[in-house]
C-alpha positions as a printed NumPy array, in Angstrom:
array([[ 25.191,  10.283,  10.609],
       [ 24.262,  13.596,  12.229],
       [ 23.124,  13.992,  15.832],
       [ 19.419,  14.119,  14.93 ],
       [ 19.542,  10.762,  13.171],
       [ 21.801,   9.253,  15.859],
       [ 19.246,  10.173,  18.514],
       [ 16.452,   8.807,  16.345],
       [ 18.35 ,   5.556,  15.868],
       [ 18.655,   5.077,  19.62 ],
       [ 14.896,   5.526,  20.019],
       [ 14.26 ,   3.057,  17.19 ],
       [ 16.443,   0.435,  18.851],
       [ 14.653,   1.045,  22.156],
       [ 11.349,   0.29 ,  20.381],
       [  9.974,   3.678,  21.375],
       [  7.186,   5.27 ,  19.308],
       [  8.544,   8.394,  17.65 ],
       [  8.102,  10.977,  14.926],
       [ 10.94 ,  11.616,  12.485],
       [ 10.866,  14.636,  10.206],
       [ 12.833,  14.018,   7.008],
       [ 15.786,  16.449,   6.845],
       [ 16.525,  15.411,   3.222],
       [ 13.088,  16.18 ,   1.796],
       [ 13.256,  18.365,  -1.322],
       [ 10.869,  20.912,  -2.741],
       [  9.066,  19.584,  -5.808],
       [ 11.037,  21.592,  -8.375],
       [ 14.299,  20.054,  -7.139],
       [ 12.725,  16.665,  -6.508],
       [ 11.432,  16.311, -10.063],
       [ 14.947,  16.39 , -11.502],
       [ 15.88 ,  13.307,  -9.468],
       [ 12.852,  11.189, -10.382],
       [ 13.264,   8.397, -12.921],
       [  9.533,   7.619, -12.822],
       [  7.694,  10.321, -14.758],
       [  4.153,  11.639, -14.562],
       [  3.518,  10.397, -18.099],
       [  4.072,   6.821, -16.875],
       [  1.364,   7.265, -14.233],
       [ -1.038,   8.487, -16.92 ],
       [ -0.156,   5.459, -19.068],
       [ -0.907,   3.18 , -16.114],
       [ -4.32 ,   4.816, -15.72 ],
       [ -4.991,   4.292, -19.433],
       [ -4.151,   0.59 , -19.072],
       [ -6.568,   0.203, -16.16 ],
       [ -9.259,   1.889, -18.248],
       [ -8.621,  -0.515, -21.142],
       [ -9.125,  -3.446, -18.795],
       [-12.274,  -2.032, -17.187],
       [-14.658,  -4.046, -19.439],
       [-12.823,  -7.231, -18.457],
       [-12.885,  -6.367, -14.753],
       [-16.601,  -5.567, -14.949],
       [-17.265,  -8.958, -16.526],
       [-15.157, -10.9  , -14.023],
       [-16.093,  -8.846, -10.975],
       [-19.541,  -7.256, -11.493],
       [-19.398,  -5.794,  -7.973],
       [-17.012,  -3.13 ,  -9.288],
       [-18.397,   0.121, -10.665],
       [-17.973,  -0.16 , -14.439],
       [-14.818,  -2.214, -13.904],
       [-12.96 ,   0.56 , -12.083],
       [-11.371,  -0.578,  -8.817],
       [-11.647,   2.437,  -6.542],
       [-12.552,   3.282,  -2.956],
       [-14.521,   6.104,  -1.399],
       [-13.013,   9.163,   0.232],
       [-15.082,   9.927,   3.336],
       [-15.16 ,  13.042,   5.507],
       [-14.809,  11.779,   9.09 ],
       [-16.42 ,  14.338,  11.405],
       [-17.46 ,  11.761,  14.006],
       [-13.939,  10.346,  14.075],
       [-12.542,  13.792,  14.852],
       [-14.72 ,  14.003,  17.963],
       [-13.668,  10.534,  19.128],
       [ -9.958,  11.152,  18.575],
       [-10.12 ,  14.537,  20.297],
       [-11.818,  12.979,  23.298],
       [ -9.499,   9.967,  23.46 ],
       [ -6.264,  11.947,  23.034],
       [ -7.379,  15.141,  24.812],
       [ -6.494,  17.331,  21.861],
       [ -8.162,  19.817,  19.512],
       [ -7.481,  18.665,  15.942],
       [ -6.571,  21.535,  13.639],
       [ -8.076,  20.522,  10.288],
       [-10.592,  18.319,   8.488],
       [-10.186,  14.536,   8.508],
       [-10.829,  12.21 ,   5.571],
       [-10.635,   8.429,   5.299],
       [ -9.429,   6.83 ,   2.067],
       [-11.21 ,   3.491,   2.302],
       [ -8.952,   1.052,   0.494],
       [ -9.992,  -1.406,   3.198],
       [-13.185,  -1.734,   1.133],
       [-11.56 ,  -1.963,  -2.322],
       [-13.388,  -4.486,  -4.459],
       [-11.847,  -7.85 ,  -5.389],
       [ -9.039,  -8.019,  -2.808],
       [-10.187,  -5.746,   0.038],
       [ -6.91 ,  -3.876,   0.452],
       [ -4.602,  -1.269,  -1.033],
       [ -2.728,  -4.126,  -2.728],
       [ -5.63 ,  -4.415,  -5.181],
       [ -4.116,  -1.345,  -6.836],
       [ -0.555,  -2.48 ,  -7.506],
       [ -1.017,  -6.258,  -7.445],
       [ -3.948,  -6.392,  -9.824],
       [ -2.374,  -3.765, -12.078],
       [  0.792,  -5.826, -12.554],
       [ -1.206,  -8.986, -13.299],
       [ -3.1  ,  -7.007, -15.945],
       [  0.173,  -5.646, -17.355],
       [  1.526,  -9.22 , -17.666],
       [ -1.736, -10.274, -19.302],
       [ -1.61 ,  -7.47 , -21.84 ],
       [  2.052,  -8.104, -22.666],
       [  1.355, -11.791, -23.386],
       [ -1.56 , -10.96 , -25.662],
       [  0.231,  -8.166, -27.504],
       [  3.36 , -10.279, -27.998],
       [  1.199, -12.971, -29.607],
       [ -0.887, -10.525, -31.671],
       [ -4.029, -11.647, -29.867],
       [ -5.363,  -8.2  , -29.06 ],
       [ -4.89 ,  -4.554, -30.026],
       [ -4.819,  -1.613, -27.647],
       [ -8.192,  -0.466, -28.966],
       [ -9.674,  -3.983, -28.919],
       [-12.427,  -5.486, -26.792],
       [-10.686,  -6.521, -23.571],
       [-13.845,  -8.119, -22.177],
       [-13.361, -11.108, -24.493],
       [-10.178, -12.04 , -22.592],
       [-12.387, -14.08 , -20.266],
       [-13.134, -16.57 , -23.067],
       [-11.782, -20.117, -22.939],
       [ -9.157, -19.782, -25.668],
       [ -7.434, -17.025, -23.717],
       [ -7.625, -18.987, -20.475],
       [ -5.88 , -21.872, -22.239],
       [ -2.968, -19.548, -23.02 ],
       [ -2.779, -18.127, -19.494],
       [ -2.912, -21.622, -17.957],
       [  0.526, -22.265, -19.445],
       [  1.99 , -19.557, -17.187],
       [  2.469, -19.169, -13.44 ],
       [  2.483, -15.891, -11.547],
       [  4.583, -16.022,  -8.373],
       [  4.898, -13.571,  -5.482],
       [  6.237, -13.392,  -1.922],
       [  3.876, -11.766,   0.56 ],
       [  2.834, -11.259,   4.18 ],
       [ -0.778, -11.509,   3.04 ],
       [ -2.562,  -8.714,   1.181],
       [ -0.36 ,  -8.528,  -1.92 ],
       [ -0.591, -12.285,  -2.241],
       [ -4.375, -12.095,  -2.004],
       [ -4.701,  -9.474,  -4.742],
       [ -2.386, -11.325,  -7.107],
       [ -3.796, -14.769,  -6.336],
       [ -7.419, -13.687,  -6.794],
       [ -6.779, -11.831, -10.063],
       [ -4.423, -14.42 , -11.54 ],
       [ -6.721, -17.38 , -10.935],
       [ -9.746, -15.424, -12.207],
       [ -7.958, -15.005, -15.549],
       [ -6.775, -18.613, -15.7  ],
       [ -3.136, -18.248, -14.66 ],
       [ -1.547, -20.593, -12.159],
       [ -0.805, -18.61 ,  -8.995],
       [  1.881, -19.503,  -6.472],
       [  1.954, -17.391,  -3.328],
       [  4.961, -17.667,  -1.005],
       [  3.835, -16.451,   2.417],
       [  5.908, -15.503,   5.437],
       [  5.383, -16.64 ,   9.014],
       [  3.546, -13.358,   9.683],
       [  0.721, -14.122,   7.235],
       [ -2.653, -14.744,   8.859],
       [ -4.172, -18.207,   8.482],
       [ -7.461, -16.848,   7.14 ],
       [ -5.623, -15.139,   4.278],
       [ -3.97 , -18.415,   3.312],
       [ -7.329, -20.198,   3.43 ],
       [ -8.998, -17.557,   1.263],
       [ -6.265, -17.867,  -1.355],
       [ -6.52 , -21.647,  -1.447],
       [-10.281, -21.375,  -1.881],
       [ -9.63 , -19.32 ,  -5.042],
       [ -7.373, -22.011,  -6.478],
       [ -3.989, -20.465,  -5.686],
       [ -1.086, -22.564,  -4.421],
       [  0.09 , -21.258,  -1.047],
       [  3.62 , -22.114,   0.077],
       [  4.292, -21.357,   3.729],
       [  7.7  , -20.305,   5.035],
       [  8.881, -20.353,   8.636],
       [ 10.938, -17.212,   8.073],
       [  9.935, -13.585,   7.553],
       [  8.786, -11.667,   4.488],
       [ 12.253, -11.314,   2.948],
       [ 12.701, -15.089,   2.864],
       [  9.312, -15.595,   1.224],
       [ 10.282, -13.114,  -1.489],
       [ 13.682, -14.769,  -1.957],
       [ 12.16 , -18.236,  -2.357],
       [  9.493, -16.984,  -4.739],
       [ 12.113, -15.283,  -6.863],
       [ 14.209, -18.491,  -7.048],
       [ 11.19 , -20.523,  -8.107],
       [ 10.329, -18.079, -10.887],
       [ 13.892, -18.004, -12.236],
       [ 13.768, -21.772, -12.665],
       [ 10.584, -21.656, -14.767],
       [ 10.693, -19.963, -18.186],
       [  6.917, -19.562, -18.204],
       [  6.711, -18.016, -14.754],
       [  6.41 , -14.338, -13.877],
       [  7.721, -13.089, -10.544],
       [  6.012, -10.016,  -9.113],
       [  8.755,  -8.36 ,  -7.121],
       [  7.316,  -6.374,  -4.233],
       [ 10.777,  -4.946,  -3.531],
       [ 11.726,  -3.695,  -7.003],
       [  8.757,  -3.687,  -9.373],
       [  8.142,  -0.461, -11.283],
       [  4.788,  -1.826, -12.468],
       [  3.55 ,  -2.375,  -8.901],
       [  4.714,   1.131,  -8.051],
       [  2.843,   2.635, -11.012],
       [ -0.335,   0.74 , -10.181],
       [ -0.341,   2.295,  -6.724],
       [  0.469,   5.761,  -8.04 ],
       [ -2.75 ,   5.97 , -10.074],
       [ -4.565,   6.42 ,  -6.743],
       [ -3.319,  10.021,  -6.679],
       [ -5.23 ,  10.86 ,  -9.851],
       [ -8.382,   9.377,  -8.339],
       [ -7.943,  11.287,  -5.054],
       [ -7.478,  14.545,  -6.943],
       [-10.862,  14.053,  -8.625],
       [-12.546,  13.014,  -5.379],
       [-11.309,  16.112,  -3.577],
       [-12.527,  18.332,  -6.409],
       [-15.922,  16.637,  -6.361],
       [-16.12 ,  17.206,  -2.59 ],
       [-15.201,  20.867,  -2.97 ],
       [-11.959,  20.485,  -1.002],
       [ -9.35 ,  23.089,  -1.911],
       [ -5.673,  22.128,  -1.848],
       [ -3.255,  25.024,  -2.128],
       [ -0.529,  26.749,  -0.148],
       [ -2.997,  28.102,   2.423],
       [ -4.932,  24.809,   2.546],
       [ -2.344,  22.007,   2.434],
       [ -3.042,  18.293,   2.225],
       [ -1.501,  15.89 ,   4.761],
       [ -1.546,  12.159,   3.931],
       [ -0.698,   9.246,   6.257],
       [  0.295,   5.963,   4.637],
       [  0.988,   2.651,   6.434],
       [  4.323,   1.272,   5.226],
       [  5.612,  -2.282,   4.937],
       [  8.156,  -2.854,   2.177],
       [  7.163,   0.558,   0.801],
       [  5.735,   0.004,  -2.68 ],
       [  2.153,   1.077,  -1.993],
       [  2.876,   4.176,   0.12 ],
       [  5.803,   5.096,  -2.111],
       [  3.784,   4.906,  -5.303],
       [  0.888,   6.858,  -3.84 ],
       [  3.179,   9.517,  -2.348],
       [  4.963,  10.007,  -5.674],
       [  1.66 ,  10.355,  -7.508],
       [  0.411,  12.859,  -4.942],
       [  3.578,  14.936,  -5.264],
       [  3.154,  15.088,  -9.05 ],
       [ -0.484,  16.157,  -8.649],
       [ -0.258,  18.587,  -5.707],
       [  3.467,  19.391,  -5.696],
       [  4.536,  21.318,  -2.561],
       [  0.956,  21.577,  -1.29 ],
       [  0.909,  17.941,  -0.128],
       [  2.812,  16.429,   2.794],
       [  3.213,  12.645,   2.875],
       [  4.03 ,  10.598,   5.974],
       [  4.694,   6.879,   6.344],
       [  3.791,   4.926,   9.481],
       [  5.429,   1.728,  10.74 ],
       [  5.16 ,  -0.507,  13.833],
       [  7.819,   0.043,  16.497],
       [  8.845,  -3.595,  16.02 ],
       [  9.151,  -3.387,  12.208],
       [ 10.525,   0.067,  11.284],
       [ 12.521,  -1.015,   8.22 ],
       [ 11.876,   2.053,   6.031],
       [ 12.656,   4.422,   8.893],
       [ 15.914,   2.58 ,   9.565],
       [ 16.938,   2.81 ,   5.935],
       [ 16.352,   6.568,   5.802],
       [ 17.965,   7.304,   9.164],
       [ 21.069,   5.225,   8.423],
       [ 21.254,   6.085,   4.72 ],
       [ 21.44 ,   2.365,   3.89 ],
       [ 18.916,   1.91 ,   1.078],
       [ 20.062,  -1.512,  -0.076],
       [ 21.119,  -3.806,   2.776],
       [ 19.519,  -2.553,   5.978],
       [ 17.876,  -5.249,   8.106],
       [ 16.04 ,  -4.573,  11.33 ],
       [ 17.483,  -7.8  ,  12.738],
       [ 20.931,  -6.181,  12.596],
       [ 19.629,  -3.749,  15.226],
       [ 18.11 ,  -6.496,  17.426],
       [ 14.565,  -5.576,  16.394],
       [ 12.334,  -8.657,  16.26 ],
       [  9.809,  -7.834,  13.475],
       [  6.989,  -9.217,  15.637],
       [  3.797,  -7.207,  15.22 ],
       [  0.047,  -7.72 ,  14.925],
       [  0.187,  -5.408,  11.914],
       [  0.989,  -8.318,   9.599],
       [  0.933,  -6.225,   6.433],
       [  3.723,  -4.08 ,   7.88 ],
       [  5.837,  -6.934,   9.286],
       [  8.804,  -6.44 ,   6.982],
       [ 12.479,  -6.734,   7.926],
       [ 13.995,  -4.864,   4.966],
       [ 12.47 ,  -2.15 ,   2.769],
       [ 12.356,  -1.841,  -0.994],
       [ 15.599,  -0.254,  -2.139],
       [ 13.712,   1.296,  -5.046],
       [ 11.275,   3.045,  -2.718],
       [ 13.824,   3.873,  -0.036],
       [ 15.98 ,   5.807,  -2.503],
       [ 12.955,   7.823,  -3.661],
       [ 11.511,   8.3  ,  -0.171],
       [ 14.82 ,   9.758,   0.955],
       [ 13.918,  13.068,  -0.707],
       [ 10.178,  12.56 ,  -1.32 ],
       [  8.399,  11.981,   1.986],
       [  8.015,  14.461,   4.813],
       [  8.416,  12.095,   7.719],
       [  7.686,   8.779,   9.414],
       [  6.109,   7.954,  12.741],
       [  6.069,   4.626,  14.548],
       [  3.294,   3.141,  16.634],
       [  2.889,   0.35 ,  19.186],
       [  0.596,  -2.641,  18.652],
       [ -1.734,  -1.956,  21.569],
       [ -2.489,   1.495,  20.203],
       [ -3.499,  -0.103,  16.907],
       [ -6.287,  -2.031,  18.608],
       [ -7.405,   1.105,  20.429],
       [ -7.645,   2.97 ,  17.116],
       [ -9.413,   0.023,  15.476],
       [-12.193,   0.198,  18.065],
       [-12.39 ,   4.002,  17.881],
       [-12.862,   3.8  ,  14.108],
       [-15.586,   1.179,  14.403],
       [-17.469,   3.061,  17.122],
       [-17.271,   6.467,  15.442],
       [-17.641,   5.699,  11.726],
       [-18.78 ,   2.038,  11.7  ],
       [-15.807,   1.14 ,   9.497],
       [-14.002,  -2.192,   9.632],
       [-10.234,  -2.078,   9.11 ],
       [ -7.276,  -4.216,  10.093],
       [ -4.572,  -3.162,  12.584],
       [ -2.102,  -2.247,   9.832],
       [ -4.615,   0.133,   8.3  ],
       [ -5.653,   2.032,  11.418],
       [ -2.028,   2.992,  12.084],
       [ -2.775,   5.969,   9.813],
       [ -5.308,   7.381,  12.294],
       [ -2.563,   8.6  ,  14.617],
       [ -1.233,  10.964,  11.935],
       [ -3.397,  14.025,  12.645],
       [ -2.684,  13.637,  16.367],
       [  1.071,  13.737,  15.826],
       [  1.035,  16.218,  12.949],
       [ -1.683,  18.559,  14.181],
       [ -1.477,  21.213,  11.478],
       [ -4.046,  23.169,   9.502],
       [ -5.409,  21.792,   6.257],
       [ -6.994,  18.528,   5.152],
       [ -5.738,  15.213,   6.541],
       [ -6.222,  11.924,   4.646],
       [ -5.748,   8.734,   6.644],
       [ -5.252,   5.823,   4.254],
       [ -7.085,   2.684,   5.385],
       [ -5.135,  -0.021,   3.612],
       [ -7.061,  -3.234,   4.333],
       [ -9.577,  -5.189,   6.347],
       [-12.647,  -6.052,   4.264],
       [-12.151,  -9.814,   4.368],
       [-11.194, -10.243,   8.035],
       [-13.445, -12.992,   9.438],
       [-15.96 , -11.541,  11.889],
       [-14.826, -13.662,  14.838],
       [-11.218, -12.521,  14.434],
       [-12.249,  -8.902,  13.936],
       [-14.445,  -8.979,  17.038],
       [-11.51 , -10.218,  19.119],
       [ -9.432,  -7.279,  17.855],
       [-12.242,  -4.84 ,  18.561],
       [-12.717,  -6.111,  22.113],
       [ -8.984,  -5.956,  22.718],
       [ -9.045,  -2.301,  21.689],
       [-11.927,  -1.541,  24.   ]])
């Protein structure tokens, strides 16, 4: 470990908020040779989502033509509030990617989680010659199909949002859904899942234990599917499609992305699948004109630890006496995805960490300036343009918050004020 990473490690262990620039990041031309996940796979994932759009529209009419997508909003009022609060002049335009308002599950996990459930659904039907790729997917809601799906169980380990996306989609199709939730999961998320018909199994340990127990349960059941937040390529691909959507949104808004007008993107990071998939997609689309940054709580910096130490497989924050206690429940993860960590090692441009109290401050700033409701995990992205105050366009990814009960949200807002 070089001196830069040794110094960073000491700050991590001291629970100090910090910014780490990735010394291993590669230019796109060199990066592409190391990537096992290809651009063609992202396009195939988009095609699959389009095939399922008639089904999604039928099950969830609140979606626009069955496409699960969020708005990209220019945030001029937020700029003024952040500049005033942090006594800084922000050098660029700010945009909010509002996955906190994604239909069906209300979080970024609606991208990867729902996509993998749909992939499982399609595989079952194709294997049994019950549908063709050019068939009418809207008919999958009919009773005969539900009878087939009811023979299977979809299992996942989650701190909350991934479990919600998978539980809601699985039960809507007729699958049994079993969600193993860590001690960090919020009670209201468990209640929402149960109201949809999912089985929620609570664990007294952290996220990694919930995943481990879910995986064991699935291995013991031949008709069960385990959605592996740590290693799933399908989850990763579902998230990556967001880059294609953002490209179109920027074009529609007249935003230029090139060498003179770079794009900076800030992505809250838990185990890493969602930010990793999106960052990879963005690199394929914008190449060296996009800069991607992850953000983690000071008390749960598992991805940062893996990149600083070079340990992509076995790193645990508990080994460094870090407690994994944070109000950012979606980011309360003790070990990162090895799959994502290995890719992030040369893909992302940096990581910054943030303290819990600042999350509540940013939550209230966002509500007051843009009238947008987001959870603490999501607003961690708002600090990005303050830390990385460079020219260009800055996208702050709001990863969740739609379904937070009003009384709980109001407590968070008042705490931030």
